[in-house]
XYZ file of N, CA and C in Angstrom:
663
model
N 3.038 11.832 5.800
C 2.849 10.520 5.200
C 2.865 9.437 6.273
N 2.118 8.362 6.054
C 2.103 7.271 7.030
C 3.415 6.504 7.016
N 3.564 5.637 8.023
C 4.767 4.819 8.113
C 4.842 3.869 6.929
N 6.058 3.616 6.462
C 6.238 2.657 5.377
C 5.950 1.256 5.898
N 5.405 0.440 5.031
C 4.871 -0.861 5.423
C 5.832 -1.967 4.994
N 6.251 -2.785 5.958
C 7.158 -3.895 5.688
C 6.454 -5.213 5.966
N 6.663 -6.180 5.107
C 6.128 -7.531 5.296
C 7.276 -8.473 5.616
N 7.191 -9.137 6.765
C 8.176 -10.149 7.155
C 7.574 -11.523 6.892
N 8.200 -12.316 6.052
C 7.779 -13.702 5.825
C 8.819 -14.590 6.504
N 8.490 -15.043 7.695
C 9.450 -15.727 8.578
C 8.686 -16.690 9.478
N 9.099 -17.972 9.483
C 8.364 -18.964 10.264
C 8.843 -19.074 11.706
N 10.034 -18.579 12.028
C 10.543 -18.647 13.404
C 9.887 -17.530 14.222
N 9.057 -17.875 15.213
C 8.320 -16.835 15.948
C 9.224 -15.898 16.737
N 10.329 -16.402 17.253
C 11.233 -15.549 18.031
C 11.913 -14.513 17.136
N 12.408 -14.971 15.996
C 13.043 -14.033 15.066
C 12.025 -13.010 14.577
N 10.837 -13.487 14.230
C 9.800 -12.581 13.728
C 9.416 -11.544 14.775
N 9.302 -11.973 16.034
C 8.909 -11.052 17.098
C 9.977 -9.992 17.335
N 11.237 -10.407 17.410
C 12.318 -9.450 17.640
C 12.458 -8.479 16.471
N 12.338 -9.013 15.263
C 12.453 -8.170 14.080
C 11.291 -7.175 14.012
N 10.112 -7.634 14.353
C 8.942 -6.753 14.359
C 9.117 -5.622 15.362
N 9.573 -5.956 16.563
C 9.774 -4.936 17.593
C 10.819 -3.913 17.156
N 11.917 -4.407 16.603
C 12.994 -3.503 16.189
C 12.542 -2.573 15.069
N 11.880 -3.118 14.075
C 11.462 -2.292 12.940
C 10.332 -1.338 13.323
N 9.457 -1.781 14.219
C 8.409 -0.889 14.716
C 9.027 0.282 15.476
N 10.056 0.000 16.268
C 10.746 1.068 16.997
C 11.384 2.073 16.044
N 11.727 1.621 14.840
C 12.324 2.520 13.848
C 11.268 3.215 12.991
N 10.005 3.061 13.346
C 8.962 3.820 12.691
C 8.254 3.136 11.543
N 8.520 1.843 11.330
C 7.867 1.124 10.246
C 6.576 0.465 10.730
N 5.654 0.272 9.800
C 4.479 -0.549 10.058
C 4.819 -1.958 9.591
N 4.679 -2.936 10.482
C 5.163 -4.279 10.186
C 4.006 -5.278 10.124
N 4.027 -6.091 9.082
C 3.085 -7.196 8.915
C 3.902 -8.482 8.938
N 3.369 -9.510 9.606
C 4.106 -10.773 9.698
C 3.303 -11.911 9.091
N 3.975 -12.735 8.303
C 3.390 -13.965 7.772
C 4.332 -15.110 8.128
N 3.778 -16.202 8.655
C 4.603 -17.317 9.123
C 4.752 -18.423 8.091
N 4.037 -18.337 6.981
C 4.128 -19.349 5.931
C 4.272 -18.671 4.577
N 4.694 -19.464 3.616
C 4.835 -18.939 2.259
C 3.487 -18.505 1.689
N 2.470 -19.343 1.876
C 1.158 -19.024 1.329
C 0.592 -17.760 1.952
N 0.694 -17.640 3.271
C 0.195 -16.434 3.928
C 0.995 -15.213 3.472
N 2.276 -15.396 3.244
C 3.098 -14.292 2.758
C 2.641 -13.780 1.408
N 2.298 -14.699 0.513
C 1.810 -14.305 -0.805
C 0.466 -13.582 -0.699
N -0.387 -14.067 0.194
C -1.691 -13.422 0.393
C -1.511 -12.018 0.951
N -0.654 -11.887 1.972
C -0.424 -10.575 2.583
C 0.220 -9.612 1.590
N 1.114 -10.110 0.764
C 1.755 -9.254 -0.240
C 0.729 -8.714 -1.229
N -0.231 -9.543 -1.594
C -1.258 -9.121 -2.549
C -2.253 -8.156 -1.911
N -2.625 -8.414 -0.664
C -3.687 -7.626 -0.027
C -3.172 -6.363 0.661
N -1.964 -6.408 1.203
C -1.461 -5.298 2.013
C -0.550 -4.346 1.247
N -0.080 -4.731 0.078
C 0.772 -3.873 -0.752
C 1.946 -3.283 0.045
N 2.819 -4.121 0.575
C 3.946 -3.611 1.367
C 4.929 -2.821 0.523
N 5.679 -1.943 1.198
C 6.730 -1.180 0.518
C 7.983 -2.013 0.337
N 8.147 -3.050 1.183
C 9.342 -3.903 1.117
C 9.018 -5.224 1.802
N 9.648 -6.297 1.327
C 9.439 -7.627 1.904
C 10.767 -8.190 2.382
N 10.758 -8.716 3.618
C 11.888 -9.473 4.151
C 11.499 -10.943 4.093
N 12.233 -11.726 3.316
C 11.829 -13.092 2.988
C 12.818 -14.129 3.493
N 12.336 -15.011 4.370
C 13.119 -16.181 4.769
C 12.954 -17.250 3.698
N 13.929 -18.137 3.569
C 13.841 -19.186 2.552
C 13.303 -20.495 3.106
N 13.632 -20.814 4.371
C 13.228 -22.090 4.940
C 11.837 -22.035 5.546
N 10.816 -21.971 4.705
C 9.434 -21.853 5.177
C 8.782 -23.234 5.237
N 7.755 -23.404 6.090
C 7.218 -24.743 6.339
C 6.396 -25.342 5.204
N 5.754 -24.515 4.368
C 4.889 -25.078 3.326
C 5.618 -25.231 2.001
N 6.317 -24.203 1.549
C 7.197 -24.371 0.395
C 8.312 -23.350 0.452
N 9.347 -23.586 -0.331
C 10.580 -22.822 -0.195
C 10.391 -21.357 -0.579
N 11.166 -20.497 0.098
C 11.085 -19.071 -0.169
C 11.434 -18.703 -1.599
N 12.210 -19.526 -2.272
C 12.535 -19.239 -3.674
C 11.278 -19.253 -4.536
N 10.322 -20.101 -4.178
C 9.051 -20.138 -4.899
C 8.254 -18.868 -4.645
N 8.288 -18.388 -3.398
C 7.632 -17.125 -3.068
C 8.240 -15.996 -3.890
N 9.547 -15.977 -3.958
C 10.252 -14.944 -4.713
C 9.838 -14.969 -6.181
N 9.811 -16.153 -6.760
C 9.438 -16.282 -8.172
C 8.014 -15.802 -8.416
N 7.092 -16.178 -7.542
C 5.680 -15.787 -7.714
C 5.501 -14.281 -7.517
N 6.206 -13.716 -6.568
C 6.109 -12.274 -6.361
C 6.641 -11.513 -7.562
N 7.744 -11.963 -8.088
C 8.352 -11.257 -9.207
C 7.530 -11.374 -10.493
N 6.623 -12.322 -10.535
C 5.779 -12.462 -11.720
C 4.771 -11.328 -11.835
N 4.514 -10.636 -10.692
C 3.471 -9.602 -10.725
C 3.828 -8.332 -9.973
N 5.017 -8.267 -9.373
C 5.335 -7.109 -8.530
C 6.821 -6.779 -8.589
N 7.105 -5.471 -8.460
C 8.490 -5.003 -8.379
C 8.860 -4.568 -6.971
N 8.059 -4.972 -5.972
C 8.340 -4.590 -4.599
C 9.751 -5.037 -4.214
N 10.529 -4.201 -3.515
C 11.860 -4.628 -3.075
C 11.778 -5.841 -2.156
N 12.622 -6.821 -2.399
C 12.642 -8.041 -1.589
C 14.064 -8.278 -1.099
N 14.198 -8.333 0.217
C 15.482 -8.684 0.829
C 15.359 -10.094 1.395
N 16.156 -11.005 0.892
C 16.195 -12.361 1.432
C 16.983 -12.329 2.737
N 16.387 -12.859 3.805
C 17.045 -12.922 5.113
C 17.022 -14.384 5.534
N 18.167 -15.057 5.470
C 18.187 -16.504 5.630
C 19.485 -16.976 6.264
N 19.452 -18.213 6.785
C 20.659 -18.824 7.335
C 21.528 -19.444 6.241
N 20.993 -19.571 5.036
C 21.749 -20.158 3.947
C 22.735 -19.128 3.400
N 24.009 -19.454 3.481
C 25.005 -18.456 3.136
C 25.913 -18.802 1.987
N 25.616 -19.857 1.229
C 26.507 -20.234 0.136
C 26.427 -19.235 -1.012
N 27.526 -19.111 -1.730
C 27.568 -18.208 -2.877
C 26.547 -18.635 -3.925
N 26.400 -19.950 -4.122
C 25.455 -20.453 -5.118
C 24.025 -20.033 -4.784
N 23.682 -20.100 -3.490
C 22.335 -19.712 -3.065
C 22.104 -18.221 -3.297
N 23.100 -17.420 -2.947
C 22.982 -15.976 -3.148
C 22.778 -15.641 -4.624
N 23.594 -16.255 -5.473
C 23.505 -15.984 -6.912
C 22.132 -16.390 -7.438
N 21.645 -17.546 -6.977
C 20.349 -18.012 -7.450
C 19.231 -17.042 -7.069
N 19.221 -16.587 -5.803
C 18.156 -15.697 -5.334
C 18.223 -14.338 -6.031
N 19.418 -13.832 -6.216
C 19.562 -12.552 -6.910
C 19.152 -12.683 -8.373
N 19.432 -13.822 -8.967
C 19.024 -14.062 -10.346
C 17.506 -14.152 -10.461
N 16.851 -14.720 -9.443
C 15.398 -14.839 -9.458
C 14.695 -13.503 -9.212
N 15.463 -12.510 -8.724
C 14.851 -11.201 -8.566
C 14.960 -10.562 -7.205
N 15.684 -11.199 -6.273
C 15.888 -10.561 -4.975
C 16.727 -9.297 -5.139
N 16.422 -8.280 -4.341
C 17.166 -7.023 -4.426
C 18.381 -7.011 -3.512
N 18.354 -7.853 -2.472
C 19.483 -7.926 -1.543
C 19.415 -9.260 -0.824
N 20.512 -9.623 -0.149
C 20.619 -10.939 0.491
C 21.384 -10.766 1.791
N 20.758 -11.119 2.908
C 21.367 -10.965 4.226
C 21.396 -12.331 4.902
N 22.552 -12.692 5.436
C 22.724 -14.002 6.066
C 22.555 -13.877 7.579
N 21.757 -14.790 8.157
C 21.603 -14.864 9.605
C 22.818 -15.563 10.214
N 23.233 -15.189 11.408
C 22.762 -14.039 12.191
C 23.299 -12.737 11.593
N 22.530 -11.690 11.704
C 22.884 -10.414 11.098
C 22.900 -9.328 12.173
N 23.561 -8.244 11.864
C 23.548 -7.086 12.750
C 22.305 -6.254 12.421
N 21.534 -5.906 13.428
C 20.291 -5.165 13.205
C 20.534 -3.838 12.492
N 21.654 -3.198 12.808
C 21.954 -1.909 12.180
C 22.227 -2.075 10.690
N 22.886 -3.167 10.334
C 23.155 -3.413 8.919
C 21.856 -3.677 8.163
N 20.976 -4.495 8.745
C 19.709 -4.785 8.080
C 18.887 -3.521 7.918
N 18.850 -2.686 8.948
C 18.123 -1.424 8.868
C 18.686 -0.552 7.750
N 19.985 -0.504 7.618
C 20.613 0.299 6.564
C 20.256 -0.242 5.184
N 20.240 -1.548 5.044
C 19.902 -2.150 3.749
C 18.437 -1.884 3.390
N 17.567 -1.910 4.397
C 16.163 -1.589 4.168
C 16.019 -0.160 3.674
N 16.695 0.764 4.312
C 16.616 2.178 3.922
C 17.091 2.390 2.496
N 18.151 1.689 2.113
C 18.673 1.827 0.749
C 17.609 1.408 -0.266
N 16.951 0.276 -0.013
C 15.940 -0.206 -0.952
C 14.728 0.709 -0.999
N 14.313 1.215 0.158
C 13.131 2.078 0.193
C 13.384 3.420 -0.477
N 14.603 3.904 -0.407
C 14.917 5.177 -1.070
C 14.790 5.066 -2.578
N 14.973 3.885 -3.108
C 14.955 3.689 -4.551
C 13.547 3.566 -5.118
N 12.564 3.337 -4.237
C 11.189 3.129 -4.722
C 10.206 3.911 -3.861
N 10.325 5.222 -3.848
C 9.361 6.040 -3.110
C 7.977 5.877 -3.742
N 6.952 5.596 -2.930
C 5.618 5.411 -3.497
C 5.086 6.684 -4.140
N 4.442 6.540 -5.292
C 3.870 7.684 -5.990
C 2.587 8.105 -5.292
N 2.507 9.360 -4.890
C 1.320 9.866 -4.219
C 0.852 11.141 -4.897
N -0.389 11.470 -4.640
C -1.006 12.671 -5.165
C -1.446 13.506 -3.972
N -0.957 14.746 -3.881
C -1.252 15.606 -2.740
C -2.062 16.811 -3.185
N -3.204 17.017 -2.528
C -4.037 18.191 -2.755
C -4.361 18.783 -1.394
N -3.688 19.846 -1.040
C -3.884 20.440 0.280
C -3.529 19.456 1.367
N -4.490 19.149 2.230
C -4.262 18.198 3.324
C -4.538 16.757 2.922
N -4.949 16.552 1.687
C -5.239 15.201 1.201
C -4.003 14.590 0.561
N -3.747 13.322 0.875
C -2.691 12.562 0.212
C -3.293 11.247 -0.253
N -3.219 10.999 -1.545
C -3.753 9.764 -2.120
C -2.627 8.918 -2.668
N -2.707 7.622 -2.428
C -1.791 6.669 -3.037
C -2.609 5.800 -3.988
N -2.593 6.116 -5.288
C -3.429 5.367 -6.236
C -3.108 3.878 -6.301
N -1.822 3.522 -6.146
C -1.456 2.110 -6.253
C -2.051 1.309 -5.106
N -1.968 1.854 -3.890
C -2.530 1.166 -2.728
C -4.004 1.471 -2.508
N -4.500 2.491 -3.222
C -5.877 2.925 -3.048
C -6.123 3.357 -1.606
N -5.220 4.215 -1.118
C -5.310 4.712 0.249
C -5.406 6.229 0.258
N -6.096 6.730 1.287
C -6.265 8.162 1.469
C -5.857 8.545 2.883
N -5.110 9.668 2.987
C -4.797 10.254 4.287
C -5.241 11.709 4.290
N -5.771 12.148 5.409
C -6.123 13.549 5.587
C -5.421 14.038 6.848
N -4.513 15.007 6.656
C -3.686 15.523 7.758
C -2.991 14.400 8.522
N -2.487 13.431 7.757
C -1.714 12.339 8.336
C -2.526 11.196 8.877
N -3.849 11.286 8.844
C -4.716 10.223 9.348
C -5.287 9.447 8.166
N -5.137 8.132 8.192
C -5.666 7.324 7.104
C -7.188 7.215 7.231
N -7.875 7.407 6.107
C -9.331 7.309 6.062
C -9.694 6.144 5.147
N -10.258 5.079 5.691
C -10.610 3.930 4.844
C -11.780 4.261 3.929
N -11.625 3.931 2.655
C -12.663 4.183 1.669
C -13.024 2.883 0.955
N -14.244 2.822 0.474
C -14.626 1.717 -0.400
C -13.968 1.937 -1.766
N -13.884 0.899 -2.590
C -13.269 1.082 -3.914
C -13.910 2.195 -4.733
N -15.221 2.275 -4.757
C -15.889 3.306 -5.553
C -15.673 4.691 -4.955
N -15.676 4.811 -3.643
C -15.400 6.103 -3.013
C -14.015 6.596 -3.405
N -13.052 5.683 -3.384
C -11.690 6.087 -3.743
C -11.610 6.478 -5.213
N -12.273 5.720 -6.081
C -12.227 6.030 -7.509
C -12.849 7.399 -7.796
N -13.947 7.709 -7.123
C -14.566 9.030 -7.290
C -13.605 10.118 -6.839
N -13.022 9.939 -5.647
C -12.093 10.935 -5.120
C -10.893 11.107 -6.039
N -10.401 10.013 -6.590
C -9.242 10.089 -7.481
C -9.577 10.879 -8.744
N -10.774 10.695 -9.278
C -11.197 11.483 -10.443
C -11.234 12.965 -10.085
N -11.852 13.294 -8.951
C -11.936 14.692 -8.532
C -10.548 15.288 -8.298
N -9.629 14.458 -7.812
C -8.283 14.943 -7.474
C -7.425 15.201 -8.702
N -7.806 14.676 -9.845
C -6.998 14.906 -11.040
C -7.026 16.368 -11.465
N -8.120 17.069 -11.145
C -8.234 18.494 -11.483
C -8.935 19.225 -10.343
N -8.208 19.521 -9.269
C -8.823 20.221 -8.139
C -9.436 21.552 -8.591
N -10.635 21.829 -8.089
C -11.328 23.052 -8.471
C -12.313 22.864 -9.608
N -12.105 21.827 -10.421
C -13.031 21.564 -11.517
C -14.259 20.840 -11.003
N -15.428 21.203 -11.534
C -16.654 20.507 -11.194
C -16.898 19.421 -12.236
N -16.930 18.174 -11.773
C -17.183 17.041 -12.659
C -18.680 16.743 -12.664
N -19.251 16.692 -13.839
C -20.659 16.362 -13.958
C -20.887 14.898 -13.575
N -22.108 14.592 -13.188
C -22.437 13.204 -12.878
C -22.153 12.302 -14.074
N -22.390 12.833 -15.278
C -22.100 12.043 -16.481
C -20.615 11.707 -16.588
N -19.757 12.648 -16.170
C -18.311 12.404 -16.190
C -17.952 11.270 -15.236
N -18.505 11.340 -14.017
C -18.200 10.322 -13.010
C -18.773 8.968 -13.416
N -19.956 8.991 -14.008
C -20.542 7.736 -14.489
C -19.632 7.074 -15.512
N -19.075 7.875 -16.415
C -18.215 7.334 -17.464
C -16.882 6.855 -16.899
N -16.272 7.646 -16.015
C -14.927 7.339 -15.533
C -14.908 6.246 -14.459
N -15.943 6.176 -13.639
C -15.947 5.234 -12.520
C -16.780 3.991 -12.819
N -17.893 4.170 -13.544
C -18.785 3.047 -13.834
C -18.817 2.687 -15.325
N -17.889 3.221 -16.091
C -17.818 2.931 -17.526
C -19.136 3.215 -18.245
N -19.842 4.240 -17.764
C -21.073 4.661 -18.419
C -22.254 3.749 -18.207
N -22.181 2.863 -17.208
C -23.205 1.830 -17.065
C -24.240 2.129 -15.981
N -24.321 3.359 -15.491
C -25.353 3.714 -14.518
C -26.562 4.305 -15.238
N -27.771 3.977 -14.799
C -28.958 4.616 -15.372
C -28.930 6.121 -15.126
N -29.542 6.878 -16.011
C -29.514 8.338 -15.920
C -30.154 8.846 -14.637
N -31.160 8.123 -14.112
C -31.857 8.574 -12.911
C -31.310 7.947 -11.629
N -30.150 7.292 -11.705
C -29.570 6.637 -10.531
C -29.021 7.672 -9.544
N -29.176 7.369 -8.243
C -28.611 8.243 -7.206
C -27.366 7.627 -6.571
N -26.800 6.623 -7.233
C -25.642 5.905 -6.675
C -24.470 6.861 -6.443
N -24.207 7.749 -7.386
C -23.086 8.686 -7.240
C -23.304 9.575 -6.025
N -24.526 10.092 -5.873
C -24.821 10.972 -4.740
C -24.607 10.257 -3.409
N -25.001 8.986 -3.349
C -24.831 8.214 -2.114
C -23.353 8.032 -1.794
N -22.560 7.667 -2.808
C -21.120 7.465 -2.579
C -20.435 8.772 -2.183
N -20.782 9.868 -2.840
C -20.173 11.154 -2.492
C -20.574 11.576 -1.086
N -21.838 11.320 -0.708
C -22.288 11.638 0.649
C -21.501 10.847 1.687
N -21.279 9.559 1.421
C -20.489 8.731 2.344
C -19.049 9.215 2.423
N -18.482 9.582 1.271
C -17.116 10.102 1.236
C -17.016 11.387 2.045
N -17.971 12.285 1.850
C -17.966 13.552 2.575
C -18.088 13.315 4.090
N -18.933 12.367 4.486
C -19.105 12.086 5.911
C -17.819 11.541 6.532
N -17.098 10.702 5.801
C -15.845 10.158 6.321
C -14.800 11.261 6.484
N -14.772 12.188 5.548
C -13.847 13.316 5.666
C -14.245 14.223 6.820
N -15.539 14.439 6.990
C -15.995 15.262 8.106
C -15.625 14.644 9.447
N -15.702 13.315 9.542
C -15.323 12.639 10.786
C -13.870 12.891 11.138
N -13.052 13.204 10.124
C -11.630 13.518 10.340
C -11.392 15.028 10.305
N -12.464 15.796 10.529
C -12.401 17.268 10.495
C -12.096 17.808 9.110
N -12.423 17.041 8.092
C -12.202 17.499 6.729
C -13.461 18.129 6.152
N -13.858 19.247 6.732
C -15.054 19.936 6.270
C -14.762 20.678 4.957
N -15.745 20.710 4.091
C -15.698 21.479 2.843
C -14.580 21.030 1.902
N -14.117 19.792 2.050
C -13.123 19.276 1.105
C -13.790 19.002 -0.244
N -14.953 18.360 -0.184
C -15.706 18.047 -1.394
C -16.732 19.147 -1.637
N -16.719 19.670 -2.842
C -17.625 20.767 -3.204
C -18.769 20.237 -4.070
N -19.984 20.690 -3.786
C -21.153 20.296 -4.556
C -21.743 21.515 -5.262
N -21.994 21.388 -6.540
C -22.732 22.406 -7.290
C -24.045 21.757 -7.698
N -25.116 22.183 -7.069
C -26.411 21.542 -7.266
C -26.808 21.513 -8.737
N -27.263 20.336 -9.137
C -27.726 20.168 -10.505
C -26.629 19.972 -11.516
N -25.357 20.069 -11.079
C -24.237 19.931 -12.017
C -23.338 18.759 -11.618
N -22.698 18.850 -10.454
C -21.794 17.771 -10.063
C -20.966 18.111 -8.867
N -19.748 17.521 -8.833
C -18.899 17.593 -7.652
C -17.455 17.944 -8.033
N -16.745 18.487 -7.058
C -15.330 18.789 -7.241
C -14.628 18.874 -5.903
N -13.319 19.095 -5.947
C -12.531 19.335 -4.735
C -12.166 20.804 -4.666
N -12.181 21.368 -3.468
C -11.717 22.734 -3.309
C -10.221 22.777 -3.618
N -9.830 23.635 -4.494
C -8.423 23.728 -4.909
C -7.563 24.299 -3.788
């Protein structure tokens, strides 16, 4: 499996740099956002496994970020801030923070708190042989290497992965991926499957996708 992805929303460049280096050394993939707005964008686009959130951000307060994130996501959020009052802690935890760490902090303690939160929310994945799919993130790995796919390529692969070994007719894929809205003589499915197969071949994933001429496609079980 790939490294777990952490999003740091922190406007202090020195703190962000040191935290990024430390967490990268511990095997995490780290994304940094220096403003509240960028943090919200990165959270939506990058689908992090955990967020470290500062409160004193330059555009608007971290409590607003917390509220907006909780409106649409259950991602673990650890508030990391210089504000240490009991009232502030209670407010952030009430708004949905999973933990609260006061600066300055011990790096070992923060790492331990991160591990606790990540253990509670292991990402759901689907494994078929050397393939690992994360439906929530719409990501694919083959033998530990991430293979970028277009949305339709991933949707096709996900359908095939639901029943490895089964051959799905083009009509099945048209219904499940395009809601039945492709013309009967369209070659769109063939083009997407060809692109998917080529991407797997580039990663030495030969014969992962099976073709039965005149019928459809499947995955080798």
